[in-house]
Tab-separated table of C-alpha atoms and ligand atoms in Angstrom:
chain	number	residue	atom	x	y	z
A	1	MET	CA	32.417	10.423	4.384
A	2	ALA	CA	31.259	6.728	4.244
A	3	ALA	CA	29.751	5.439	1.057
A	4	ASP	CA	26.204	6.176	-0.130
A	5	VAL	CA	23.342	3.746	0.496
A	6	LEU	CA	20.426	2.938	-1.768
A	7	VAL	CA	16.931	2.473	-0.403
A	8	ILE	CA	14.366	1.201	-2.925
A	9	GLY	CA	10.722	1.984	-2.004
A	10	ALA	CA	9.532	4.929	0.084
A	11	GLY	CA	6.821	3.250	2.205
A	12	VAL	CA	7.110	3.476	6.061
A	13	ALA	CA	10.004	0.935	6.081
A	14	GLY	CA	12.008	2.866	3.328
A	15	MET	CA	11.347	6.208	4.919
A	16	LYS	CA	12.403	5.066	8.404
A	17	ALA	CA	15.595	3.442	7.046
A	18	SER	CA	16.487	6.552	5.167
A	19	LEU	CA	15.955	8.877	8.135
A	20	LEU	CA	18.057	6.609	10.417
A	21	LEU	CA	20.868	6.340	7.873
A	22	ALA	CA	20.917	10.103	7.340
A	23	SER	CA	20.984	10.702	11.187
A	24	ALA	CA	24.158	8.389	11.167
A	25	GLY	CA	25.646	10.732	8.598
A	26	ARG	CA	25.128	8.455	5.530
A	27	ARG	CA	23.948	9.871	2.227
A	28	VAL	CA	20.898	8.021	0.979
A	29	HIS	CA	19.301	7.656	-2.470
A	30	LEU	CA	15.645	6.813	-1.904
A	31	ILE	CA	14.128	5.659	-5.109
A	32	GLU	CA	10.282	5.537	-5.253
A	33	ASN	CA	8.452	4.257	-8.288
A	34	SER	CA	5.254	6.319	-7.814
A	35	SER	CA	4.779	10.086	-7.745
A	36	ILE	CA	4.521	10.243	-3.908
A	37	ILE	CA	6.121	8.856	-0.741
A	38	GLY	CA	4.383	7.015	2.144
A	39	GLY	CA	3.595	3.603	0.574
A	40	ARG	CA	0.384	1.870	1.481
A	41	LEU	CA	0.079	3.339	4.983
A	42	ILE	CA	-1.225	6.614	3.527
A	43	ARG	CA	-4.196	4.748	2.131
A	44	CYS	CA	-5.386	4.137	5.768
A	45	GLU	CA	-7.525	6.511	7.802
A	46	ASP	CA	-6.653	4.991	11.135
A	47	ILE	CA	-3.857	2.764	12.262
A	48	PHE	CA	-4.303	-0.393	14.350
A	49	PRO	CA	-3.603	-1.094	17.278
A	50	ALA	CA	-4.019	2.323	18.892
A	51	MET	CA	-6.397	3.686	16.112
A	52	GLU	CA	-4.042	6.586	15.560
A	53	CYS	CA	-4.682	8.936	12.763
A	54	ALA	CA	-2.556	7.724	9.863
A	55	THR	CA	-1.898	11.182	8.380
A	56	CYS	CA	-0.801	12.518	11.851
A	57	MET	CA	1.617	9.482	12.124
A	58	VAL	CA	3.097	9.569	8.675
A	59	SER	CA	3.019	13.281	7.650
A	60	PRO	CA	5.900	14.343	9.974
A	61	MET	CA	7.974	11.466	8.664
A	62	GLN	CA	7.280	12.386	5.034
A	63	GLN	CA	8.262	15.920	5.620
A	64	ASP	CA	11.479	14.960	7.434
A	65	VAL	CA	12.440	12.746	4.509
A	66	LEU	CA	11.690	15.493	1.984
A	67	ARG	CA	13.530	18.194	3.857
A	68	ASN	CA	16.665	16.124	4.733
A	69	ASP	CA	19.725	17.243	2.814
A	70	LEU	CA	21.325	13.810	3.060
A	71	ILE	CA	18.309	12.042	1.464
A	72	ASN	CA	18.156	12.258	-2.303
A	73	VAL	CA	14.409	11.477	-2.875
A	74	VAL	CA	13.700	10.338	-6.504
A	75	THR	CA	9.953	9.947	-7.122
A	76	LEU	CA	8.857	8.466	-10.532
A	77	GLY	CA	12.128	6.579	-10.318
A	78	ASP	CA	12.978	3.297	-12.090
A	79	ILE	CA	16.030	1.206	-11.335
A	80	LEU	CA	17.418	0.173	-14.727
A	81	SER	CA	20.362	-2.016	-13.626
A	82	ILE	CA	22.476	-3.035	-10.602
A	83	GLU	CA	25.963	-4.408	-10.932
A	84	GLY	CA	28.801	-5.124	-8.606
A	85	SER	CA	28.784	-6.435	-5.053
A	86	ILE	CA	28.811	-5.368	-1.364
A	87	GLY	CA	30.775	-2.123	-0.910
A	88	ASN	CA	30.510	-1.318	-4.627
A	89	PHE	CA	27.094	-1.687	-6.239
A	90	ARG	CA	26.682	0.375	-9.429
A	91	VAL	CA	23.196	1.395	-10.033
A	92	LYS	CA	21.572	3.016	-13.090
A	93	ILE	CA	18.434	4.989	-12.440
A	94	ARG	CA	15.841	6.603	-14.618
A	95	LYS	CA	13.767	9.559	-13.387
A	96	ARG	CA	10.566	9.815	-15.350
A	97	ALA	CA	9.643	13.410	-16.339
A	98	SER	CA	6.722	14.651	-14.233
A	99	CYS	CA	6.317	17.676	-16.612
A	100	VAL	CA	5.567	19.906	-13.615
A	101	ASP	CA	8.187	22.089	-11.883
A	102	PRO	CA	8.101	21.165	-8.189
A	103	VAL	CA	9.534	24.518	-7.064
A	104	ALA	CA	7.049	26.566	-9.016
A	105	CYS	CA	4.022	24.396	-8.200
A	106	ILE	CA	1.854	25.151	-5.091
A	107	GLY	CA	-0.515	22.178	-5.531
A	108	CYS	CA	-3.540	24.408	-6.226
A	109	ALA	CA	-5.399	21.803	-8.358
A	110	GLU	CA	-6.273	24.292	-11.180
A	111	CYS	CA	-4.420	22.088	-13.725
A	112	TRP	CA	-6.218	18.841	-13.065
A	113	ASN	CA	-9.601	20.593	-12.814
A	114	ALA	CA	-8.913	21.792	-16.455
A	115	CYS	CA	-7.857	18.405	-17.866
A	116	PRO	CA	-10.496	16.719	-19.906
A	117	VAL	CA	-9.040	13.119	-19.545
A	118	GLU	CA	-10.631	10.804	-16.974
A	119	ILE	CA	-9.112	7.432	-16.010
A	120	ASN	CA	-9.424	5.060	-13.100
A	121	ASN	CA	-7.442	6.074	-10.086
A	122	GLU	CA	-5.334	3.118	-9.185
A	123	PHE	CA	-4.454	4.649	-5.797
A	124	GLU	CA	-8.180	4.497	-4.986
A	125	GLU	CA	-8.393	0.867	-5.995
A	126	ASN	CA	-10.136	2.126	-9.161
A	127	LEU	CA	-13.094	3.276	-7.158
A	128	SER	CA	-12.750	6.842	-8.430
A	129	LYS	CA	-11.390	8.731	-11.509
A	130	ARG	CA	-8.308	10.822	-11.879
A	131	LYS	CA	-7.090	13.188	-14.561
A	132	ALA	CA	-4.080	12.744	-16.877
A	133	ILE	CA	-2.386	15.376	-14.699
A	134	SER	CA	-3.042	14.570	-11.127
A	135	ILE	CA	-1.984	13.734	-7.543
A	136	PRO	CA	-3.360	10.401	-6.223
A	137	CYS	CA	-5.253	11.862	-3.327
A	138	ALA	CA	-5.691	15.036	-1.222
A	139	GLY	CA	-2.825	15.473	1.188
A	140	ALA	CA	-0.347	13.332	-0.879
A	141	LEU	CA	3.268	14.365	-0.482
A	142	PRO	CA	5.037	15.772	-2.395
A	143	ASN	CA	1.832	17.777	-3.225
A	144	VAL	CA	2.830	18.171	-6.783
A	145	PRO	CA	0.961	16.681	-9.773
A	146	TRP	CA	2.600	14.745	-12.616
A	147	ILE	CA	1.537	14.126	-16.201
A	148	ASP	CA	0.736	10.510	-17.021
A	149	ARG	CA	1.960	10.522	-20.574
A	150	GLU	CA	0.386	7.218	-21.387
A	151	ASN	CA	-2.987	8.861	-20.984
A	152	CYS	CA	-2.282	12.527	-21.759
A	153	LEU	CA	-3.793	13.748	-25.114
A	154	ARG	CA	-0.549	15.640	-26.088
A	155	TRP	CA	1.195	12.167	-26.288
A	156	ASN	CA	-1.732	10.471	-27.830
A	157	GLY	CA	-2.794	12.302	-30.960
A	158	ASP	CA	-3.761	15.778	-29.819
A	159	GLU	CA	-0.393	17.634	-29.454
A	160	ASN	CA	-2.279	20.904	-29.209
A	161	CYS	CA	-3.864	20.234	-25.808
A	162	SER	CA	-2.385	22.687	-23.362
A	163	LEU	CA	-5.412	23.191	-21.000
A	164	CYS	CA	-3.425	22.337	-17.902
A	165	ALA	CA	-0.571	24.674	-18.813
A	166	GLU	CA	-3.090	27.494	-19.576
A	167	ALA	CA	-4.841	26.945	-16.204
A	168	CYS	CA	-1.558	27.207	-14.259
A	169	VAL	CA	-0.804	30.857	-13.284
A	170	PHE	CA	2.488	29.832	-11.776
A	171	ALA	CA	3.768	28.499	-15.213
A	172	ALA	CA	4.761	25.271	-13.461
A	173	VAL	CA	3.648	22.880	-16.303
A	174	ASP	CA	6.568	22.076	-18.613
A	175	TYR	CA	5.774	19.688	-21.566
A	176	SER	CA	9.433	19.761	-22.704
A	177	GLU	CA	10.807	18.022	-19.631
A	178	VAL	CA	12.280	14.603	-20.629
A	179	ASP	CA	13.243	11.542	-18.684
A	180	SER	CA	16.747	11.685	-17.230
A	181	GLU	CA	19.200	8.874	-16.318
A	182	PHE	CA	22.009	8.865	-13.737
A	183	GLU	CA	24.376	6.436	-12.145
A	184	ILE	CA	25.284	6.051	-8.457
A	185	THR	CA	27.696	3.832	-6.535
A	186	VAL	CA	26.523	2.551	-3.106
A	187	SER	CA	27.925	0.238	-0.420
A	188	ASN	CA	24.547	-1.393	0.461
A	189	ILE	CA	21.003	-1.677	-0.771
A	190	ILE	CA	17.947	-1.798	1.454
A	191	LEU	CA	14.906	-3.313	-0.413
A	192	SER	CA	11.638	-1.883	0.968
A	193	THR	CA	9.343	-2.380	-1.977
A	194	GLY	CA	6.503	-3.786	0.104
A	195	TYR	CA	3.321	-5.592	-0.907
A	196	GLN	CA	0.191	-5.346	-2.988
A	197	PRO	CA	-3.318	-6.466	-1.971
A	198	THR	CA	-4.985	-9.432	-3.547
A	199	HIS	CA	-7.003	-8.177	-6.553
A	200	GLY	CA	-10.890	-8.346	-6.185
A	201	GLU	CA	-11.184	-10.366	-9.508
A	202	VAL	CA	-10.193	-13.599	-7.717
A	203	PHE	CA	-13.163	-13.154	-5.360
A	204	GLU	CA	-15.998	-13.564	-7.887
A	205	LYS	CA	-17.185	-16.548	-5.749
A	206	TYR	CA	-17.940	-13.962	-3.048
A	207	GLN	CA	-19.857	-11.855	-5.622
A	208	TRP	CA	-17.105	-9.224	-5.838
A	209	GLY	CA	-17.598	-7.167	-9.101
A	210	ILE	CA	-21.146	-8.439	-9.331
A	211	CYS	CA	-22.816	-7.077	-6.174
A	212	PRO	CA	-22.061	-3.397	-5.255
A	213	GLY	CA	-21.952	-4.212	-1.509
A	214	VAL	CA	-18.804	-6.389	-1.712
A	215	PHE	CA	-15.478	-4.752	-0.879
A	216	THR	CA	-11.901	-6.075	-0.673
A	217	ALA	CA	-10.097	-4.987	2.495
A	218	SER	CA	-8.053	-2.334	0.540
A	219	GLU	CA	-11.256	-0.895	-1.094
A	220	PHE	CA	-12.978	-0.753	2.236
A	221	GLU	CA	-9.978	1.155	3.718
A	222	ARG	CA	-10.368	3.786	0.962
A	223	TYR	CA	-14.168	4.015	1.387
A	224	TYR	CA	-13.748	4.805	5.074
A	225	SER	CA	-10.996	7.329	4.512
A	226	SER	CA	-11.970	11.038	4.756
A	227	ASN	CA	-9.747	11.750	1.703
A	228	GLY	CA	-11.120	8.664	-0.200
A	229	PRO	CA	-13.666	8.421	-3.075
A	230	THR	CA	-16.753	9.025	-0.826
A	231	SER	CA	-14.991	11.483	1.594
A	232	GLY	CA	-15.463	8.864	4.257
A	233	GLU	CA	-19.127	8.031	3.777
A	234	LEU	CA	-19.727	4.274	4.343
A	235	VAL	CA	-22.050	3.346	1.493
A	236	THR	CA	-22.152	0.517	-1.035
A	237	LYS	CA	-20.472	1.027	-4.521
A	238	ASP	CA	-23.904	2.233	-5.790
A	239	GLY	CA	-24.224	4.797	-3.041
A	240	LEU	CA	-26.729	3.137	-0.776
A	241	LYS	CA	-26.438	3.269	2.977
A	242	PRO	CA	-26.179	-0.363	4.236
A	243	GLU	CA	-28.539	-1.700	6.886
A	244	SER	CA	-26.528	-4.799	7.640
A	245	ALA	CA	-22.746	-5.665	7.443
A	246	ALA	CA	-20.495	-8.747	7.557
A	247	ILE	CA	-16.760	-9.424	7.367
A	248	ILE	CA	-15.187	-12.750	6.096
A	249	VAL	CA	-11.791	-12.561	7.997
A	250	HIS	CA	-9.932	-15.139	6.061
A	251	ALA	CA	-11.389	-14.767	2.634
A	252	CYS	CA	-8.251	-16.232	0.964
A	253	GLY	CA	-8.179	-19.226	3.404
A	254	THR	CA	-6.056	-19.454	6.498
A	255	GLY	CA	-2.325	-19.318	6.323
A	256	SER	CA	0.702	-17.216	7.311
A	257	HIS	CA	-1.133	-13.993	6.502
A	258	SER	CA	-3.888	-14.491	9.037
A	259	ASN	CA	-2.510	-12.266	11.796
A	260	ILE	CA	-2.636	-9.184	9.499
A	261	ASN	CA	-6.199	-10.130	8.416
A	262	THR	CA	-7.143	-10.379	12.057
A	263	MET	CA	-5.567	-7.046	12.865
A	264	TYR	CA	-7.241	-5.045	10.064
A	265	SER	CA	-10.525	-6.892	10.392
A	266	LEU	CA	-10.716	-5.730	14.020
A	267	LYS	CA	-10.081	-2.265	12.794
A	268	PHE	CA	-12.870	-2.541	10.303
A	269	LEU	CA	-15.208	-3.537	13.063
A	270	HIS	CA	-14.349	-0.179	14.745
A	271	TYR	CA	-14.953	1.603	11.380
A	272	LEU	CA	-18.456	-0.098	11.102
A	273	MET	CA	-19.425	0.683	14.670
A	274	GLU	CA	-18.440	4.311	14.302
A	275	LYS	CA	-20.119	5.043	11.041
A	276	LEU	CA	-23.115	2.594	11.276
A	277	PRO	CA	-23.798	2.485	14.990
A	278	ASP	CA	-27.146	0.855	14.629
A	279	ILE	CA	-25.852	-2.233	12.927
A	280	ARG	CA	-24.495	-5.333	14.720
A	281	PRO	CA	-22.018	-6.890	12.207
A	282	VAL	CA	-21.592	-10.604	11.554
A	283	VAL	CA	-17.930	-11.807	11.506
A	284	PHE	CA	-17.023	-15.030	9.837
A	285	LEU	CA	-13.900	-16.795	11.244
A	286	ASP	CA	-12.281	-20.005	10.179
A	287	ALA	CA	-12.993	-22.464	13.132
A	288	SER	CA	-9.767	-24.368	12.378
A	289	TYR	CA	-7.701	-21.167	12.785
A	290	SER	CA	-5.886	-21.577	16.150
A	291	PRO	CA	-2.817	-19.434	15.762
A	292	ASP	CA	0.278	-19.342	17.965
A	293	ALA	CA	-0.468	-16.551	20.535
A	294	LEU	CA	3.021	-15.199	19.910
A	295	GLU	CA	2.328	-14.939	16.142
A	296	ASP	CA	-1.069	-13.357	16.444
A	297	ARG	CA	-1.598	-11.517	19.666
A	298	HIS	CA	-4.830	-10.001	18.466
A	299	HIS	CA	-6.677	-13.210	17.729
A	300	LEU	CA	-8.244	-13.728	21.241
A	301	LYS	CA	-9.817	-10.278	20.932
A	302	TRP	CA	-12.579	-11.774	18.818
A	303	ARG	CA	-14.065	-13.150	22.008
A	304	ASN	CA	-14.958	-9.730	23.224
A	305	VAL	CA	-16.005	-7.777	20.165
A	306	GLU	CA	-19.516	-6.373	19.661
A	307	ALA	CA	-20.420	-8.444	16.767
A	308	ASP	CA	-21.835	-11.947	16.129
A	309	VAL	CA	-18.777	-14.032	15.543
A	310	ILE	CA	-19.490	-17.274	13.456
A	311	LEU	CA	-16.898	-19.982	13.520
A	312	TYR	CA	-17.288	-21.753	10.181
A	313	THR	CA	-16.152	-25.309	9.357
A	314	GLN	CA	-16.455	-24.929	5.583
A	315	ILE	CA	-15.665	-21.775	3.627
A	316	PRO	CA	-18.911	-19.591	3.422
A	317	GLU	CA	-20.980	-19.529	0.302
A	318	VAL	CA	-22.019	-16.078	-0.887
A	319	ASN	CA	-25.017	-15.693	-3.209
A	320	LYS	CA	-26.812	-12.538	-4.398
A	321	VAL	CA	-30.325	-12.005	-3.352
A	322	GLY	CA	-32.750	-10.633	-5.975
A	323	ASP	CA	-31.135	-7.762	-7.926
A	324	GLY	CA	-27.930	-8.149	-5.953
A	325	LYS	CA	-28.370	-5.182	-3.476
A	326	SER	CA	-28.314	-7.815	-0.771
A	327	LEU	CA	-26.252	-10.953	-0.299
A	328	SER	CA	-26.973	-14.308	1.450
A	329	ILE	CA	-24.055	-15.862	3.308
A	330	THR	CA	-24.375	-19.544	4.243
A	331	CYS	CA	-21.829	-21.707	6.073
A	332	SER	CA	-21.461	-24.864	8.204
A	333	THR	CA	-20.602	-24.523	11.880
A	334	ALA	CA	-19.979	-27.147	14.601
A	335	GLU	CA	-23.572	-26.540	15.645
A	336	GLY	CA	-25.185	-26.904	12.267
A	337	SER	CA	-25.709	-24.632	9.299
A	338	PHE	CA	-25.738	-20.787	9.526
A	339	GLN	CA	-27.323	-18.274	7.213
A	340	ALA	CA	-27.312	-14.466	7.231
A	341	GLU	CA	-28.276	-11.714	4.807
A	342	THR	CA	-26.226	-8.549	4.444
A	343	ASP	CA	-25.987	-5.340	2.295
A	344	LEU	CA	-22.239	-4.883	2.914
A	345	LEU	CA	-19.534	-7.571	2.814
A	346	VAL	CA	-15.853	-6.953	3.542
A	347	LEU	CA	-13.429	-9.571	2.458
A	348	GLY	CA	-10.289	-10.089	4.522
A	349	THR	CA	-7.930	-10.345	1.595
A	350	SER	CA	-4.190	-11.357	1.762
A	351	MET	CA	-1.100	-9.303	1.146
A	352	LEU	CA	1.056	-10.411	-1.777
A	353	PRO	CA	4.588	-9.444	-2.842
A	354	SER	CA	4.495	-6.152	-4.815
A	355	THR	CA	5.582	-6.133	-8.498
A	356	GLY	CA	8.693	-4.188	-7.258
A	357	THR	CA	9.459	-6.987	-4.747
A	358	SER	CA	9.202	-9.628	-7.421
A	359	LYS	CA	11.253	-7.475	-9.852
A	360	PHE	CA	14.275	-7.071	-7.499
A	361	ILE	CA	14.204	-10.651	-6.299
A	362	LYS	CA	14.839	-11.612	-9.934
A	363	LEU	CA	17.137	-8.776	-10.830
A	364	LEU	CA	19.401	-9.385	-7.752
A	365	GLY	CA	19.242	-13.187	-7.748
A	366	ILE	CA	17.823	-13.165	-4.198
A	367	GLU	CA	16.187	-16.417	-2.952
A	368	CYS	CA	12.495	-16.171	-2.326
A	369	SER	CA	9.726	-18.213	-0.636
A	370	ASP	CA	6.972	-20.137	-2.430
A	371	GLU	CA	4.813	-17.103	-1.950
A	372	GLY	CA	7.403	-14.849	-3.646
A	373	TYR	CA	8.643	-12.932	-0.656
A	374	VAL	CA	12.400	-12.432	0.079
A	375	THR	CA	13.849	-15.486	1.955
A	376	LYS	CA	15.802	-14.659	5.126
A	377	PRO	CA	18.813	-17.102	5.221
A	378	GLU	CA	19.177	-16.864	9.042
A	379	PRO	CA	15.666	-16.109	10.289
A	380	GLY	CA	16.732	-16.878	13.862
A	381	LEU	CA	19.619	-14.441	13.788
A	382	SER	CA	18.465	-11.717	11.514
A	383	SER	CA	15.067	-10.868	9.960
A	384	VAL	CA	16.546	-8.505	7.394
A	385	MET	CA	19.488	-10.389	5.707
A	386	THR	CA	18.930	-11.608	2.205
A	387	THR	CA	20.848	-14.359	0.429
A	388	VAL	CA	23.004	-11.642	-1.353
A	389	PRO	CA	25.708	-10.029	0.867
A	390	GLY	CA	25.233	-6.293	1.272
A	391	ILE	CA	21.507	-6.344	0.393
A	392	PHE	CA	18.918	-6.175	3.193
A	393	ALA	CA	15.163	-6.438	3.112
A	394	ALA	CA	12.889	-4.389	5.469
A	395	GLY	CA	9.084	-4.198	5.904
A	396	CYS	CA	6.633	-6.215	3.766
A	397	THR	CA	9.344	-7.184	1.178
A	398	GLY	CA	9.964	-10.282	3.403
A	399	GLY	CA	6.295	-11.022	4.081
A	400	PRO	CA	3.253	-9.501	5.536
A	401	LEU	CA	3.898	-7.284	8.545
A	402	ASP	CA	2.314	-4.519	10.548
A	403	ILE	CA	3.670	-1.034	10.647
A	404	ALA	CA	5.462	-1.422	14.079
A	405	SER	CA	7.318	-4.525	12.786
A	406	SER	CA	8.049	-2.817	9.403
A	407	VAL	CA	9.693	0.098	11.298
A	408	THR	CA	11.686	-2.272	13.565
A	409	GLU	CA	12.969	-4.132	10.500
A	410	ALA	CA	14.005	-0.807	8.920
A	411	ALA	CA	16.080	0.042	12.024
A	412	ALA	CA	17.524	-3.582	12.007
A	413	ALA	CA	18.600	-3.132	8.293
A	414	VAL	CA	20.238	0.168	9.021
A	415	GLY	CA	22.161	-1.516	11.975
A	416	ARG	CA	23.451	-4.101	9.471
A	417	VAL	CA	24.517	-1.426	7.007
A	418	LEU	CA	26.402	0.481	9.682
A	419	ALA	CA	27.943	-2.750	10.998
A	420	ASP	CA	29.212	-3.565	7.442
A	421	ALA	CA	30.880	-0.047	7.329
A	422	ASN	CA	32.639	-0.716	10.689
A	423	ARG	CA	33.933	-4.059	9.286
A	424	GLY	CA	35.334	-2.054	6.322
A	425	GLU	CA	32.781	-3.396	3.899
A	426	LYS	CA	31.460	0.042	2.884
B	1	FAD	C1	-6.256	-3.431	4.404
B	1	FAD	C2	-4.937	-3.234	5.209
B	1	FAD	C3	-5.053	-2.430	6.363
B	1	FAD	C4	-3.886	-2.336	7.130
B	1	FAD	N1	-3.941	-1.580	8.277
B	1	FAD	C5	-2.902	-1.648	9.151
B	1	FAD	C6	-3.009	-0.934	10.426
B	1	FAD	O1	-4.104	-0.462	10.851
B	1	FAD	N2	-1.910	-0.945	11.224
B	1	FAD	C7	-0.749	-1.612	10.913
B	1	FAD	O2	0.160	-1.600	11.684
B	1	FAD	N3	-0.573	-2.201	9.667
B	1	FAD	C8	-1.658	-2.188	8.842
B	1	FAD	N4	-1.544	-2.798	7.572
B	1	FAD	C9	-0.163	-3.210	7.176
B	1	FAD	C10	0.600	-1.970	6.567
B	1	FAD	O3	-0.038	-1.560	5.343
B	1	FAD	C11	2.036	-2.376	6.330
B	1	FAD	O4	2.670	-2.815	7.507
B	1	FAD	C12	2.883	-1.246	5.793
B	1	FAD	O5	2.278	-0.527	4.749
B	1	FAD	C13	4.243	-1.875	5.347
B	1	FAD	O6	5.129	-0.840	4.823
B	1	FAD	P1	6.269	-1.091	3.785
B	1	FAD	O7	7.112	0.164	3.736
B	1	FAD	O8	6.931	-2.405	4.096
B	1	FAD	O9	5.540	-1.339	2.372
B	1	FAD	P2	4.561	-0.464	1.438
B	1	FAD	O10	3.660	0.394	2.246
B	1	FAD	O11	3.962	-1.412	0.458
B	1	FAD	O12	5.584	0.505	0.654
B	1	FAD	C14	6.436	0.061	-0.423
B	1	FAD	C15	6.792	1.245	-1.336
B	1	FAD	O13	7.706	0.709	-2.285
B	1	FAD	C16	7.342	1.328	-3.549
B	1	FAD	N5	7.798	0.419	-4.602
B	1	FAD	C17	7.224	-0.694	-4.947
B	1	FAD	N6	7.871	-1.210	-6.082
B	1	FAD	C18	8.888	-0.370	-6.340
B	1	FAD	C19	9.915	-0.230	-7.367
B	1	FAD	N7	10.014	-1.122	-8.303
B	1	FAD	N8	10.822	0.777	-7.379
B	1	FAD	C20	10.714	1.754	-6.378
B	1	FAD	N9	9.682	1.798	-5.487
B	1	FAD	C21	8.811	0.753	-5.436
B	1	FAD	C22	5.760	1.486	-3.417
B	1	FAD	O14	5.324	2.416	-4.382
B	1	FAD	C23	5.686	1.938	-1.972
B	1	FAD	O15	5.799	3.313	-1.820
B	1	FAD	C24	-2.697	-2.926	6.778
B	1	FAD	C25	-2.618	-3.738	5.549
B	1	FAD	C26	-3.737	-3.855	4.857
B	1	FAD	C27	-3.700	-4.746	3.546
B	2	SF4	S1	1.003	22.716	-11.734
B	2	SF4	FE1	0.205	24.839	-11.532
B	2	SF4	S2	-2.101	24.527	-11.548
B	2	SF4	FE2	-1.147	22.512	-11.224
B	2	SF4	S3	-1.180	22.315	-8.957
B	2	SF4	FE3	0.797	23.155	-9.576
B	2	SF4	S4	0.622	25.311	-9.385
B	2	SF4	FE4	-1.390	24.430	-9.415
B	3	SF4	S1	-2.112	18.319	-21.845
B	3	SF4	FE1	-4.285	18.094	-21.876
B	3	SF4	S2	-4.714	15.940	-21.624
B	3	SF4	FE2	-2.567	16.324	-21.041
B	3	SF4	S3	-2.581	16.589	-18.901
B	3	SF4	FE3	-2.750	18.587	-19.759
B	3	SF4	S4	-4.976	19.043	-19.934
B	3	SF4	FE4	-4.676	16.805	-19.631
């Protein structure tokens, strides 16, 4: 049998690459840092462009990955070191203890209902709380909780707490489980560690963190989601139903990320129209943004949307009105100045390299762009090669992409791995 392959990151790109490699008979080690697989796609309710249900799209893929005998899925996994070169990479991996037996657990929620610790839920962009034993959201896969030992009372001064174990009639909670380490040898590595959204703190100028009606794109995605913090009710962060809504599409300024902003901002218009049908949203677009139609095939759609589209010549200024329940947005346009008031403002925020992407660029000595994404040495010939032979990058590891392109890159990376094997570099 040909050599094993390592795939790092179980988002849509990593899952697709693993399934394709397994279907070609290759054994795959799919290492995922978090407790679940699916990546950022599972934070979405609907998927642009066809507005498909994200769960319906991703759930069969997640289950195929988890059931495939050739795919060794390691959640709560950390890569400790990678040595060697193409055909013979030696990789040390640590599997953090979840302290829950995945075979005995049925995901019934009794344990986290019993846990007294409440902390911000990072998966929900800190918009809701989770327990020290938890799954990130309803429907997450694997549907098995884990104990976050950094916040669990047992590891922080109260070793007698055993409320979660007492609540579990299946005896699935096991405090004695410890981290384990193992080593593998692989011929190739596919990096699919993805992106992270820009954090809201940099958007104070738009009153983020000050006014409850201001959302980053990732926050808004969770607020709309039926398994999100408000079960899909579109309200401001203090629970009020908005009577007006606006989107600033290029809140980070224009640049290479703008096609994704366009894509999901159009989706957000659908969300607004569906949940708040009496509102006509105002959309703020940078007037200087004239993308290459091949790069951004969605841009022209702004001409036909049911919204007031304002082309600004200077970045909009956002101020709070009164107690901050409402916001005033002012900008210059070619026709003069424009001003609107809104209760809800969504910021089209950029996608940045994930901390995992930055970590592996450094660890593996891969060249990267000024923005911190993996550089492709031959962009015209291959979009998945990195500057290190035998290591490929798929999905948003190489820059912001939509799901279709991430999946295409995963397939291209697998093609390269199989081609290496045919050349004897396995
Ligand atoms: C607000 C918003 C809405 C969007 N809506 C759409 C849409 O409707 N349609 C569409 O086509 N695209 C959409 N996108 C883009 C979409 O999210 C991406 O195309 C897709 O998630 C990329 O998948 P990926 O696998 O490359 O990366 P990710 O989804 O980021 O997955 C990366 C995985 O790697 C893991 N990882 C990270 N670091 C490590 C590490 N050190 N070790 C192990 N694992 C690690 C992560 O936990 C994660 O599971 C949207 C983007 C945003 C910001
Ligand atoms: S650990 Fe036990 S209580 Fe918690 S979800 Fe699993 S089966 Fe239910
Ligand atoms: S031991 Fe106590 S604090 Fe820790 S996860 Fe269980 S219930 Fe929560």
